[in-house]
Structures are given as structure tokens and as C-alpha cells.
Short mmCIF file of C-alpha atoms in Angstrom, two decimals:
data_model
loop_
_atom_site.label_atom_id
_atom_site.label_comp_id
_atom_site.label_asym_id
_atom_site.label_seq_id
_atom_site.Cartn_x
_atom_site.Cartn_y
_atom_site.Cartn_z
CA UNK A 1 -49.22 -144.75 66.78
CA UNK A 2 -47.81 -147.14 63.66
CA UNK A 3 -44.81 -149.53 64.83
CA UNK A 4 -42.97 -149.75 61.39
CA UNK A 5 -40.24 -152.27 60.47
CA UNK A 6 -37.46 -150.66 58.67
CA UNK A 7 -35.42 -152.48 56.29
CA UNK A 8 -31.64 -151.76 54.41
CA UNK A 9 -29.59 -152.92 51.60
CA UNK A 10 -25.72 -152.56 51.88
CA UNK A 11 -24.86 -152.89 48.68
CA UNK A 12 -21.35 -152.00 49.37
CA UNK A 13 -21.21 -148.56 47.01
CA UNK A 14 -18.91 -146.40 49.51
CA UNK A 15 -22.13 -145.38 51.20
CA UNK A 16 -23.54 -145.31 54.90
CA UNK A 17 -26.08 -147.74 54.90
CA UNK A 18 -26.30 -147.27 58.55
CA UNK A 19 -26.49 -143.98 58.70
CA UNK A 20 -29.05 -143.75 56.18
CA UNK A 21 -31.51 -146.70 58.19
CA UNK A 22 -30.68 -143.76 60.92
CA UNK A 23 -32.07 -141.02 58.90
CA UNK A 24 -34.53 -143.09 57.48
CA UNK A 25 -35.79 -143.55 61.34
CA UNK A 26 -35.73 -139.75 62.11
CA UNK A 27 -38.33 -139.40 58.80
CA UNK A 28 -40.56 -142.24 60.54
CA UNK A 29 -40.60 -140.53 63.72
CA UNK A 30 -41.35 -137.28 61.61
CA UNK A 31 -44.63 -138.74 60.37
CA UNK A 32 -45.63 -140.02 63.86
CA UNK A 33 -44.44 -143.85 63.79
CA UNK A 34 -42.76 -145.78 66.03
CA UNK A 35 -39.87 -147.44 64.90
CA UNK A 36 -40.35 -151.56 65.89
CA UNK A 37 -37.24 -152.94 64.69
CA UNK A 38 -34.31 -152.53 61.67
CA UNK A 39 -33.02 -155.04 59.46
CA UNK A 40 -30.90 -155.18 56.55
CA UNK A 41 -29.09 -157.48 54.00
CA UNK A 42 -25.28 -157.31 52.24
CA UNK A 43 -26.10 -157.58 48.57
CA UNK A 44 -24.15 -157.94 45.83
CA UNK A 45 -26.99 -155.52 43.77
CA UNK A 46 -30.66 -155.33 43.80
CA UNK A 47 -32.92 -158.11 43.51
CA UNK A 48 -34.84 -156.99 40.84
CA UNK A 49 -37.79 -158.47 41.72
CA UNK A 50 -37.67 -157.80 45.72
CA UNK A 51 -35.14 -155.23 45.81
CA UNK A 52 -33.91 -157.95 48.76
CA UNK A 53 -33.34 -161.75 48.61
CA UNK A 54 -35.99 -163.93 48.41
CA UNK A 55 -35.22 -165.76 51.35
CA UNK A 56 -34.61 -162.09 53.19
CA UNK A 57 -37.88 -161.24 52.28
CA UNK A 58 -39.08 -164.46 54.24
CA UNK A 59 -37.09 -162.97 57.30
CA UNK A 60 -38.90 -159.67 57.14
CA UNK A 61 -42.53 -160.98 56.99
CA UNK A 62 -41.48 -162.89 60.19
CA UNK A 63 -40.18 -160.14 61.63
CA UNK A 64 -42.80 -157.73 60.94
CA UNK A 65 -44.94 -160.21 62.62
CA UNK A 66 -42.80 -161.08 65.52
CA UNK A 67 -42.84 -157.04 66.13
CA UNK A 68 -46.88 -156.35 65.57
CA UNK A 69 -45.20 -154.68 62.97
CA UNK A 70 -48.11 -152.29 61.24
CA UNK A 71 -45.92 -150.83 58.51
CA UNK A 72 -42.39 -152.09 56.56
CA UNK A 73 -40.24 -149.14 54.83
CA UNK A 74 -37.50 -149.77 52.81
CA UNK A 75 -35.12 -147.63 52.94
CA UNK A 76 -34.59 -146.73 49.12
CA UNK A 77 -37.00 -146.11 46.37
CA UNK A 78 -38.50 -149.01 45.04
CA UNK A 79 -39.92 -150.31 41.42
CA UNK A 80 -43.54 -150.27 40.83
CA UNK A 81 -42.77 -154.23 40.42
CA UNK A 82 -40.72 -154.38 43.36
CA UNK A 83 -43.56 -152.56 45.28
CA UNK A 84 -46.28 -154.86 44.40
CA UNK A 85 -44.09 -158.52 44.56
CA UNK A 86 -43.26 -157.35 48.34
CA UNK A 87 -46.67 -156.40 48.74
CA UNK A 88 -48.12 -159.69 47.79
CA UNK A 89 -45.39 -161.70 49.98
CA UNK A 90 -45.13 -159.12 52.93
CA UNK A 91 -48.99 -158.62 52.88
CA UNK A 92 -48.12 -155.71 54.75
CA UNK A 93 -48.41 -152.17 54.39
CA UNK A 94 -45.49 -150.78 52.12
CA UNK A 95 -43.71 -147.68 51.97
CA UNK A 96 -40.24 -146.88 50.38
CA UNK A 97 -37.58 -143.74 51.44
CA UNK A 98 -39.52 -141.45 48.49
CA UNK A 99 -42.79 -142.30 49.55
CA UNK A 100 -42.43 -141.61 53.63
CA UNK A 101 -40.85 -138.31 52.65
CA UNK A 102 -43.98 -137.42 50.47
CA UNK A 103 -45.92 -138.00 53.13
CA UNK A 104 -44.19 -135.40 55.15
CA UNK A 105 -43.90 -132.70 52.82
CA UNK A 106 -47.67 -133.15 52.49
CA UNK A 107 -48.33 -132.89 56.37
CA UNK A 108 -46.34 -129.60 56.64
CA UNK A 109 -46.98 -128.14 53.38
CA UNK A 110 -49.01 -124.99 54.67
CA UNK A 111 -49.05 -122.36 52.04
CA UNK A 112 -51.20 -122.99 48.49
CA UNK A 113 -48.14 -123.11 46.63
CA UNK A 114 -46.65 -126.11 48.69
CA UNK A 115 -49.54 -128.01 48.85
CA UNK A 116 -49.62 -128.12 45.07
CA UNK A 117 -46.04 -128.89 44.39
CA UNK A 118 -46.59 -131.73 46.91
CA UNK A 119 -49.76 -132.98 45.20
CA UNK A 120 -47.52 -132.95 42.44
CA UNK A 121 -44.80 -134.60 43.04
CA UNK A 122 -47.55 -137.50 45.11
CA UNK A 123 -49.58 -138.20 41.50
CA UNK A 124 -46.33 -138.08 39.75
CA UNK A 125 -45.14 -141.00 42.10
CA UNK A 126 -48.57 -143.02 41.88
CA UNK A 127 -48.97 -142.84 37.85
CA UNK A 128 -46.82 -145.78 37.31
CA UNK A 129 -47.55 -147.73 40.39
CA UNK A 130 -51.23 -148.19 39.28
CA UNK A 131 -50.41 -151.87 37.50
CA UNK A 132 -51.39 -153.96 40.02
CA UNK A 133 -53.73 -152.06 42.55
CA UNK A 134 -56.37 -153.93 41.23
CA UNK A 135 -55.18 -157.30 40.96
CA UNK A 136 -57.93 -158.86 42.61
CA UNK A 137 -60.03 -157.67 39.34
CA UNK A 138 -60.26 -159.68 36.22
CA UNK A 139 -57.89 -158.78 33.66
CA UNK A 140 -58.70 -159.35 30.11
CA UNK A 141 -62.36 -159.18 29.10
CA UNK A 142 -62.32 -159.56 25.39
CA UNK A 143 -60.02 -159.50 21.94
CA UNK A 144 -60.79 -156.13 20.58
CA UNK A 145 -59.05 -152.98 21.26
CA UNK A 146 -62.54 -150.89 22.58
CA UNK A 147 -62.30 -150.36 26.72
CA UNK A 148 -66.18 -151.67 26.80
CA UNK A 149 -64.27 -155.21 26.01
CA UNK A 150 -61.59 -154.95 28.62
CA UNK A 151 -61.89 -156.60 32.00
CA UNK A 152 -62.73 -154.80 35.66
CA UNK A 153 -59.14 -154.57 36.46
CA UNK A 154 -58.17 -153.26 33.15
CA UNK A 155 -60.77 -150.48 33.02
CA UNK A 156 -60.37 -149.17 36.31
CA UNK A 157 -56.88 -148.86 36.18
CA UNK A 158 -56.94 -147.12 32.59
CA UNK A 159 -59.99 -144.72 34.47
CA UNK A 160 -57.59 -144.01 38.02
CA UNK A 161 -55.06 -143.24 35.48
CA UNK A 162 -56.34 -140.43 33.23
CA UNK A 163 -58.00 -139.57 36.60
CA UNK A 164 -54.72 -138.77 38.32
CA UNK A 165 -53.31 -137.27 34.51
CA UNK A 166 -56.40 -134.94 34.21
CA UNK A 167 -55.35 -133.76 37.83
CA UNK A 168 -52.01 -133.26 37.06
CA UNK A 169 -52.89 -131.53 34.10
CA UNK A 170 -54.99 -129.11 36.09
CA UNK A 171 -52.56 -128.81 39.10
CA UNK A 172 -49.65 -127.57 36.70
CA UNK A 173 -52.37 -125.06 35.26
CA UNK A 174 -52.58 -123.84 39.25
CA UNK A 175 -49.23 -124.18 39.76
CA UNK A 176 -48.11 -121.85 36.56
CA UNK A 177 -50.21 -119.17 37.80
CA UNK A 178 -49.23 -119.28 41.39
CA UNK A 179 -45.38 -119.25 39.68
CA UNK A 180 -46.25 -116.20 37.64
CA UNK A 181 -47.53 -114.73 40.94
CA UNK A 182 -43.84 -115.28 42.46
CA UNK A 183 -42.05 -114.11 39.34
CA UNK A 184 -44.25 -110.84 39.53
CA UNK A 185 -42.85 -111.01 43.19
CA UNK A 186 -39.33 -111.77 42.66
CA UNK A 187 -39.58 -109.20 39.63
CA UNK A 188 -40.55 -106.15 41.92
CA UNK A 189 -37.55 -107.55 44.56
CA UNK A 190 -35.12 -106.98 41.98
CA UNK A 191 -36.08 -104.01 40.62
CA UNK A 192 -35.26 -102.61 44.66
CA UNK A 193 -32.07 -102.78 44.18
CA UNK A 194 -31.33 -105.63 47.02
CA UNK A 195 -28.70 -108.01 46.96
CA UNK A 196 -30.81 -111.65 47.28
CA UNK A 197 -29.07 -113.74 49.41
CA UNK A 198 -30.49 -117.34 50.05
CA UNK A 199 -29.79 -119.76 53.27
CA UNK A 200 -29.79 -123.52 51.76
CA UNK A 201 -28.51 -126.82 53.59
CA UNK A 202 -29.43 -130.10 54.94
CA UNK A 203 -32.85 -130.39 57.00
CA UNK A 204 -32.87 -129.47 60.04
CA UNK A 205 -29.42 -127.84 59.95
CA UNK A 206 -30.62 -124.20 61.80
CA UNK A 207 -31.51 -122.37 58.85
CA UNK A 208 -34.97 -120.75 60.09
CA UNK A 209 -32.89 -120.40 63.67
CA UNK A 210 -30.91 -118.35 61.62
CA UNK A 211 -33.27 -116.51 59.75
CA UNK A 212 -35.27 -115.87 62.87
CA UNK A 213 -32.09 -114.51 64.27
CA UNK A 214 -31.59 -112.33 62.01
CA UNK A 215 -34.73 -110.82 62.12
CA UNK A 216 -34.73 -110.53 65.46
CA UNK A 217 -31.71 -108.07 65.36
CA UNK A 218 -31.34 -106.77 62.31
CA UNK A 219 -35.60 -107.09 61.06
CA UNK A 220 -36.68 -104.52 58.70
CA UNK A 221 -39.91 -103.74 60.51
CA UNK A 222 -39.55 -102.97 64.28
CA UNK A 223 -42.43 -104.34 66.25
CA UNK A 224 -43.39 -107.27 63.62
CA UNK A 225 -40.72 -109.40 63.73
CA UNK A 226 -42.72 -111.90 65.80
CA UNK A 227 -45.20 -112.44 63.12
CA UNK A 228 -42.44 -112.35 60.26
CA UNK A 229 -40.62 -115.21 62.26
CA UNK A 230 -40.64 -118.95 60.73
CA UNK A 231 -41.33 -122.21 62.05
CA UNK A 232 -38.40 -123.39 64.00
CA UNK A 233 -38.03 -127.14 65.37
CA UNK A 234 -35.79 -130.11 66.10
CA UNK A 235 -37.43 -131.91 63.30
CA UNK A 236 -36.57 -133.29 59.11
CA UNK A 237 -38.70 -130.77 57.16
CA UNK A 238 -39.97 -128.46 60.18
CA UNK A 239 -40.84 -125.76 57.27
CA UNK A 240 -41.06 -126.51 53.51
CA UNK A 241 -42.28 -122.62 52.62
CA UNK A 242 -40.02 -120.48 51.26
CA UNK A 243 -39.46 -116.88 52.72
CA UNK A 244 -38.31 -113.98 52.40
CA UNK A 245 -37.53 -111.16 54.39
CA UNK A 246 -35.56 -107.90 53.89
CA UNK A 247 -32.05 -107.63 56.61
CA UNK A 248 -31.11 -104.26 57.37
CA UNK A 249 -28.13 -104.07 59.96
CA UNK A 250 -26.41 -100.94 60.86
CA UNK A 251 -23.75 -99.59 58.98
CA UNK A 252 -23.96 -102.50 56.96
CA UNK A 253 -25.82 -102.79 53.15
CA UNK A 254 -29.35 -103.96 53.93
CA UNK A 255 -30.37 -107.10 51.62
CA UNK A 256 -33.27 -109.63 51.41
CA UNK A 257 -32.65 -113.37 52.77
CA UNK A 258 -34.72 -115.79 51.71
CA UNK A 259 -35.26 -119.19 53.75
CA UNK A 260 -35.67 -122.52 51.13
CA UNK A 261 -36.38 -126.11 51.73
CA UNK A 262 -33.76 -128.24 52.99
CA UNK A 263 -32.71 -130.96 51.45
CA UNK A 264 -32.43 -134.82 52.41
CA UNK A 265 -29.90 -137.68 50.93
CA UNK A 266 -31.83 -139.82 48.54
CA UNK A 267 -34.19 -136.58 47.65
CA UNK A 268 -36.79 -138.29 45.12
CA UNK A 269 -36.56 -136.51 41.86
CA UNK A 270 -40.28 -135.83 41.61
CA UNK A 271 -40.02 -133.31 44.85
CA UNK A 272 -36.65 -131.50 43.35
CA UNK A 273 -38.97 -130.71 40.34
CA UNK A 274 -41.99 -130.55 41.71
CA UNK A 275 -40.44 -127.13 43.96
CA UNK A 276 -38.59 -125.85 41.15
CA UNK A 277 -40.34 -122.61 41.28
CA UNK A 278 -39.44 -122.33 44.74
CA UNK A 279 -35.86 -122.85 44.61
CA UNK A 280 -35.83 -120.64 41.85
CA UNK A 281 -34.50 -118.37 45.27
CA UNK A 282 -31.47 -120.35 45.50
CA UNK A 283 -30.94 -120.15 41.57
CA UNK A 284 -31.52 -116.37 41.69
CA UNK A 285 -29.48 -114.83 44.49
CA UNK A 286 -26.17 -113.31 44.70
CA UNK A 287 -25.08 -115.27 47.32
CA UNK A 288 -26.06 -118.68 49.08
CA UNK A 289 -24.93 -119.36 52.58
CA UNK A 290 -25.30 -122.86 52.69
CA UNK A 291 -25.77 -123.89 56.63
CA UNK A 292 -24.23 -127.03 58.33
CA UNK A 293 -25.21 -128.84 61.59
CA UNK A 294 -21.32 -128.91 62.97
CA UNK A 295 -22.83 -131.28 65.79
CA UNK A 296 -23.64 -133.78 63.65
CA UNK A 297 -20.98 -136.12 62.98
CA UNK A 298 -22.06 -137.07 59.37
CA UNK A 299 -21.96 -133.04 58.59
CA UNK A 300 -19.80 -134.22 55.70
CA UNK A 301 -21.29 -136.36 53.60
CA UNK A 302 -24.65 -133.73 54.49
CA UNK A 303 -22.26 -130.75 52.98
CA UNK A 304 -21.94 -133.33 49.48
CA UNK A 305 -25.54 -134.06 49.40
CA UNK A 306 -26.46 -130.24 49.31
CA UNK A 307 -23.87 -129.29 46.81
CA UNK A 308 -25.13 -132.33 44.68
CA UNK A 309 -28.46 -131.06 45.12
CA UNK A 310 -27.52 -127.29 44.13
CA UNK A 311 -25.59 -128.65 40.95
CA UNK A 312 -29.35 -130.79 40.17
CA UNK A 313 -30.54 -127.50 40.66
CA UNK A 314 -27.78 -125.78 38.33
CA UNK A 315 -27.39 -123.39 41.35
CA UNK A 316 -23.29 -124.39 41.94
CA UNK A 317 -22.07 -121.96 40.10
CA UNK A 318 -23.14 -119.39 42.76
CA UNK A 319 -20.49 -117.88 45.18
CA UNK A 320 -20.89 -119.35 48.72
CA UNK A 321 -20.61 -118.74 52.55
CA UNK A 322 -20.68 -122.05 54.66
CA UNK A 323 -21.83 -121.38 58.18
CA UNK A 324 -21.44 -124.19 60.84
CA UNK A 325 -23.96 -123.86 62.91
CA UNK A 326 -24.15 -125.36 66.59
CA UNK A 327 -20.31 -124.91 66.91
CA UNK A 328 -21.30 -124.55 70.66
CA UNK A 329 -22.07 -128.50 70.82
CA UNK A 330 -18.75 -129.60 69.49
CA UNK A 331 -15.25 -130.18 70.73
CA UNK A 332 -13.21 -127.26 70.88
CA UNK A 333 -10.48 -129.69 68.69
CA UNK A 334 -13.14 -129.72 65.91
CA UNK A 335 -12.44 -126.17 65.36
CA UNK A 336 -9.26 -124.40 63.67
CA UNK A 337 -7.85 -122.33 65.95
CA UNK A 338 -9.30 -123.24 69.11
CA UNK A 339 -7.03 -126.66 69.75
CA UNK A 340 -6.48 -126.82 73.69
CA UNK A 341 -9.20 -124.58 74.37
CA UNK A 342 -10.80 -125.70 77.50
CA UNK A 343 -14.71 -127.26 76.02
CA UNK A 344 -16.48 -124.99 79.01
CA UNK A 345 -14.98 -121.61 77.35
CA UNK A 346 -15.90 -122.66 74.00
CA UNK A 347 -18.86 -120.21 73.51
CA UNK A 348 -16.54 -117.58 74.33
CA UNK A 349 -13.99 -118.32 71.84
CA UNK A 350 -17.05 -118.32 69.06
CA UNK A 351 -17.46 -117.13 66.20
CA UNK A 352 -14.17 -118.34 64.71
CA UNK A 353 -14.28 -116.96 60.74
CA UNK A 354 -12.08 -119.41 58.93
CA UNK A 355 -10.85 -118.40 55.18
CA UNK A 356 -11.01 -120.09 51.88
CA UNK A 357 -10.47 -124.01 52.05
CA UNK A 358 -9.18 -123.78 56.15
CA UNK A 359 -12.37 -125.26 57.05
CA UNK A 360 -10.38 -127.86 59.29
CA UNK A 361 -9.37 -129.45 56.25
CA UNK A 362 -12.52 -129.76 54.37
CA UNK A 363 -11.73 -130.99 50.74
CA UNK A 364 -15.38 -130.48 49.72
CA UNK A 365 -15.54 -127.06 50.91
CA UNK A 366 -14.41 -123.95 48.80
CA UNK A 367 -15.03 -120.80 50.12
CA UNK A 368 -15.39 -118.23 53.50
CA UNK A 369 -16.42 -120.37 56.87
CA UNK A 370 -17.54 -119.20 59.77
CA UNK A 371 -18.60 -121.66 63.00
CA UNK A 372 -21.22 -119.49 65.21
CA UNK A 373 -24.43 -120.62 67.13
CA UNK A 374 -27.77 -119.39 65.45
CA UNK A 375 -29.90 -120.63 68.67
CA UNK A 376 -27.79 -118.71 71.04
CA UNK A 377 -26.91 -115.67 68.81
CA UNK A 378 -23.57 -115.98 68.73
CA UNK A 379 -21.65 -114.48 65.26
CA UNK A 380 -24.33 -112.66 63.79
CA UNK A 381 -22.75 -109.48 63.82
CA UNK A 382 -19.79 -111.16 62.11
CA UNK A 383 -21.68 -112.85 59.58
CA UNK A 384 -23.41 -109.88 58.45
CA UNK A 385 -19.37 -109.02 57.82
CA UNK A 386 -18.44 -111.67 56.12
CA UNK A 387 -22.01 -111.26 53.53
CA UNK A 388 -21.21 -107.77 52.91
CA UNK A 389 -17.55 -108.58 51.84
CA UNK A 390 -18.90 -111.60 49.44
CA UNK A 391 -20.88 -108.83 48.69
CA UNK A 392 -18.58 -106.13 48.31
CA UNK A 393 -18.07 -106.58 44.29
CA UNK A 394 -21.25 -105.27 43.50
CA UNK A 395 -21.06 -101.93 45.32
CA UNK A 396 -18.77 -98.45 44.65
CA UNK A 397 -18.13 -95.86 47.47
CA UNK A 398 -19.09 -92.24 46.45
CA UNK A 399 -19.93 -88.71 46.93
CA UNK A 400 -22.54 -87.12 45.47
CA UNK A 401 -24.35 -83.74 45.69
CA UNK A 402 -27.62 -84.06 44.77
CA UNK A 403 -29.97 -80.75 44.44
CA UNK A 404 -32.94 -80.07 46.82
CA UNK A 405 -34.88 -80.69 43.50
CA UNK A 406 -34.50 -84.85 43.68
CA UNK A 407 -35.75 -85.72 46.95
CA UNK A 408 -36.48 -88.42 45.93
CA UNK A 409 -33.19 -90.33 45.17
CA UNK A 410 -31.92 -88.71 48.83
CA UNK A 411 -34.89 -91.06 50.21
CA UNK A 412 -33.65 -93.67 47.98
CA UNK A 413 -30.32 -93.66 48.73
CA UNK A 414 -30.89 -93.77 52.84
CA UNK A 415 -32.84 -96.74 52.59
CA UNK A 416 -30.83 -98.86 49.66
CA UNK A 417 -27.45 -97.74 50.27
CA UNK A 418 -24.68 -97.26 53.61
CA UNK A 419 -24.45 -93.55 53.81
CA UNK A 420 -21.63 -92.29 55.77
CA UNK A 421 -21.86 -89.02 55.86
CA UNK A 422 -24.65 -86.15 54.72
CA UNK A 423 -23.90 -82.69 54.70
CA UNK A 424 -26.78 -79.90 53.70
CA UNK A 425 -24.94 -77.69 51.28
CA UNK A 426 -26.15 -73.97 49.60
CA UNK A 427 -26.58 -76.51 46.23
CA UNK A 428 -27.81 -79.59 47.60
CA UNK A 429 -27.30 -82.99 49.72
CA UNK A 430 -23.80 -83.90 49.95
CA UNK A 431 -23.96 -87.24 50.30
CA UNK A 432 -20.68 -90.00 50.55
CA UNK A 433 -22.78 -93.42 50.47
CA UNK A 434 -21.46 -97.09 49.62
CA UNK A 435 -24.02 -98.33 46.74
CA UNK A 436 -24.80 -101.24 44.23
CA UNK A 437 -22.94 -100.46 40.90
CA UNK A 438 -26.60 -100.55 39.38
CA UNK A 439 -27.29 -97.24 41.23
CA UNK A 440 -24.10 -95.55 41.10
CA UNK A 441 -24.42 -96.17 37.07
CA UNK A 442 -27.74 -93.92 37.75
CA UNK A 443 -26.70 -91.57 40.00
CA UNK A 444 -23.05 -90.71 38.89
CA UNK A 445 -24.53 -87.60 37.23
CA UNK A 446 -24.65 -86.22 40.65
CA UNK A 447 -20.79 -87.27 41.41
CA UNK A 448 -18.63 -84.79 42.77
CA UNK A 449 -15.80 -87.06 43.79
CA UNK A 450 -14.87 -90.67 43.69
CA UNK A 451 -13.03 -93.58 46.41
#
């Protein structure tokens, strides 16, 4: 296992640099490293040159070797200059914040889609840090223009680069087809008639707990939930696939929840485009229930990262459910309502649904709240609630006779819609259902009375 040095900047710009070295630990551990020692340095702004002090970066190379440190990260994204000065000085193994998360998402991308976008977003990263991988070439070889006059150095860095261009060219050519594969997908998904609802949120916040929960009680497919389940782990980045699976509880409107990658403070741009296509879920749906880890003291500034990300993403606009998940790890004080609530009876007071902007005083937050536990089951029932009334605006309660000749929309309407009643008449199905506006617009021809 790799002992890595980890070193910080505060830069005194309102933000956690603490908390981020923290996070920036958790990723380490996440790629199998051992975290030696931390370090960091006030600064005024970046050095430009070292992103630290020079005399800093004199401290860290004695560091690193005081620790048999194999590997130094710093925790932001570094300059292709910055990156090779410290290399030179450190001579050390380098790795910034964007580059240690790259190297995540490319050890748990699984499906062929995510392995591309990773590949991606890698090559994208590595273009313009070529200048200076080959410094121990020769540089200039002659006067003219022609690449038979230039130097070693010179050639094989202008060869590695339309190398890596050529690939991206050709990965983008995969990726475009594998997209129109999904839109062909997410085509068919709308045309059933499903509200799309989409779980986003920080890493590791419980959003393929959740999923899984769901399926587990209210699964589409009886018997095959076990192989519909997702990856779920106490780790950054357990699962970077997105998926997809269609809800149906009872007495409730059934409707497909998709699971999407979480997302990370200091997210490097090249991944947020590189899995456009795949957020396209989050863009796309009719509602997002963005998922919090209440346990986690910094679930804050985690709730402004994801709504920073969604706005990136031009996804903010999109009406929202925030579910604070673990609620059963928390103080009973840390949720409305349940002030002098003794902690052991806590799980028995939850779920707690809290109403627009009552989120225990949550200035970022804007919308319907509810604090449940996804690992232990707990609110489930009254989540499904609280979707189906964020819901509600798209649907119109009915009755309809339809004749024994159109079978086929009385099979339609049991599976897509909430039918509460069905009578067999002398003229047809009598049918009083609760159904997206889309269908009613279809089927109002078979109206017979109206709610």
C-alpha cells in the first residue's frame, strides 16, 4: 500500500480548508493509500509557480522523506507548470485533487459507457500536461519549421500528443453512439407515460441505499430485485453507473427512479462534461430528490456543492425533494419537531416530513424535507407520499367507461395509472383511475364524469 503526503493551501476564501484535506483523505483511502502525514500553508494566493511557497515546498520534500512518503497530493488542481516545477523539486510522485479522483472513477467505472467518459475526461486532463514529460530529451534540433528538424523531446511530445487527440477523437465517436443508444432508451421511457424522477446528492450520501430500498418494497419485478439492486458501500464514488428502475407502490402512481453519480466539492470540469450524457437523467426528470448525509456535520456546505453542481448542469430549475438521510445517527435537537425527545426513541419518532423552507432553518434549502433512514427502512412509505404530491400536477382523477372493444387501454390504464375502482358494465369498463394529463388528453373520449 502507497503512504501519500497530503498537502493544503488556506487561502483564506470563506472555505474549509480542513475539511477539504479531510475529504481529500477519504479519496486517498478510496484508491487504496495510506495517508502518511498532512500539511498545509496560509497564503495570501497561489504561488504561481508552486501553487505553495518556495520555502514550503522545501518543508514538504523533507517531510515526504521523513514519512517514506511514496506519493504527495495536493489538495487542489494544479497548473501543468505548477505540476512539473513541484515535480522537479519534490522528485516525488505527484498527484493533485482532479487527478486522484480520475483515478477513482476509472477503478469503478464498470459499464462501457463509464469507462469511456472516464477515458475521456483522463486524456482531456493529460493533453496539456505533456510540456515537460520529456525534459530529459533534447529540445530544439534545428531552425526550420519541418518535425524531421526538431529535437527528441520536441518530436515525441508533438507524436504523444496527436496520439492522445486521435484517441479522443475516436472515443467521442464511441461515446456518441453509446449516447444515441441511451437517447433511444430514454426515448422509449418517455413515451410510457412515467413520471422520471432522479436521486442526486453528495457521494456517499445513501442514494443507492435508497434506491435499493425502494426496490426492495415497492420493485417492479417480484423475484428480481436482487439482481436489479446497485452497489451499495461506505465509500466516495461506490457506483458511478447510472440506473434506472421502474417504482410501483400500492395505491400510489408507479414511476421510474433513476440513480446518478454523486458529486464531490472541487468536481474537475473535465468529469462534469465528460458524463454529460449521463446526467442527462437529472436534466430530464420531473422531479429530483436530492439526498443528504444528516450525520455528517458539513451536510451544509455538501447541500451548496450539489445545487452548484445541478445549476453547472442547468438542472436547478427542476422542482425538488431533499431527503436527509441517516436521521437515525443524529441528535434528536437536530431535528424540527423532535426537541427533548429522548436520543434512544429517536427511530421511533422518524420520519419527520418538514414543509417548505422549515428544514431547521436551512437558508439554502427551498422545498419539501423529509429526515428518514434509507439503511434501516424507515419513511419509505412516506416518501413515496410526499413524490406523488410533487407529483400531483401532472395527473387528473377520472371516470371513464371504456367498451369491451379497447382492451387494450383497460391494460394500459392498470399498469400506468392508480385505479380506484372498476366496475364491468352492459357497455363497458367503468373505470375511476388517477392519470398523467398526457393520458387523460387521450382517453377523455371515454369520460363519463369528471373530479
Amino acid at each position: 500500500m502507497e503512504h501519500v503526503l497530503l498537502v493544503g493551501a488556506n487561502l483564506n476564501d470563506g472555505e474549509d480548508y480542513l475539511t477539504s484535506l479531510e475529504e481529500l483523505g477519504a479519496l486517498a483511502e478510496a484508491c487504496d493509500m495510506e495517508v502518511a502525514g498532512v500539511t498545509s500553508q496560509t497564503l495570501d494566493a497561489v504561488h504561481k509557480a508552486f501553487y505553495i511557497g518556495t520555502g514550503k515546498v522545501d518543508e514538504v520534500k523533507r517531510l515526504a522523506q521523513d514519512m517514506d512518503a511514496d506519493v504527495i497530493i495536493f489538495d487542489n488542481s494544479l497548473s501543468p507548470m505548477q505540476m512539473r516545477n513541484l515535480q522537479e523539486r519534490l522528485e516525488k510522485p505527484i498527484l493533485d485533487r482532479s487527478a486522484l479522483i480520475l483515478d477513482i472513477f476509472a477503478r469503478r467505472a464498470r459499464s462501457r459507457e463509464a469507462k469511456l467518459q472516464v477515458e475521456v475526461a483522463r486524456l482531456q486532463y493529460m493533453l496539456p500536461r505533456l510540456v515537460g514529460l520529456h525534459a530529459a530529451l533534447s529540445r530544439q534540433g534545428g531552425a526550420s519549421g519541418s518535425m524531421s528538424n526538431r529535437g527528441a523531446g520536441e518530436k515525441k511530445l508533438e507524436l504523444d500528443r496527436r496520439v492522445l487527440e486521435k484517441r479522443l477523437s475516436e472515443l467521442r465517436r464511441e461515446l456518441k453512439e453509446v449516447g444515441n443508444e441511451r437517447e433511444t432508451q430514454r426515448k422509449r421511457r418517455v413515451k410510457s407515460g412515467l413520471s422520471r424522477v432522479a436521486l442526486v446528492g453528495y457521494t456517499n450520501a445513501g442514494k443507492s441505499t435508497l434506491l435499493n430500498a425502494m426496490l426492495d418494497l415497492y420493485g417492479a419485478d417480484e423475484g428480481e430485485d436482487e439482481e436489479k439492486h446497485v452497489l451499495e458501500k461506505d465509500m466516495l464514488f461506490a457506483t458511478l453507473d447510472t440506473t434506472v428502475r421502474k417504482i410501483m407502490p400500492p395505491d400510489h402512481h408507479a414511476f421510474l427512479l433513476s440513480d446518478t453519480v454523486g458529486f464531490i466539492h472541487k468536481l474537475p470540469h473535465n468529469l462534469v462534461e465528460a458524463f454529460q450524457s449521463t446526467l442527462e437523467e437529472a436534466k430530464e426528470a420531473d422531479l429530483l430528490i436530492q439526498v443528504v448525509d444528516y450525520s455528517d456535520e458539513h451536510y451544509k456546505e455538501q447541500i451548496a456543492v450539489t445545487n452548484e453542481t445541478l445549476k453547472r448542469l442547468q438542472a436547478d430549475g427542476i422542482p425538488m425533494l431533499y431527503v436527509y438521510n441517516k436521521a437515525d445517527l443524529v441528535s434528536t435537537d437536530a431535528i424540527p419537531g423532535l426537541s427533548g425527545v429522548e436520543t434512544g426513541e429517536l427511530t421511533a419518532h422518524l420520519p419527520v416530513v418538514s414543509k417548505v423552507n422549515s428544514g431547521g432553518g436551512l437558508t439554502t434549502v427551498s422545498g419539501d424535507a423529509i429526515y428518514l433512514s434509507a439503511k434501516k427502512r424507515i419513511g419509505m412509505e412516506e416518501l413515496v407520499g410526499l413524490i406523488e404530491e410533487k407529483l400531483a400536477g401532472g395527473y387528473k382523477e377520472c371516470t371513464l367507461l371504456i367498451p369491451y372493444t379497447d382492451g387494450r387501454a383497460v391494460s394500459y390504464l392498470n399498469e400506468n395509472a392508480v385505479v380506484y375502482e372498476t366496475e364491468y358494465a352492459a357497455e363497458g369498463v367503468r373505470m375511476r383511475v388517477n392519470c398523467k394529463r398526457a393520458d387523460y388528453g387521450y382517453y377523455r373520449k371515454y369520460e363519463v364524469c369528471c373530479t
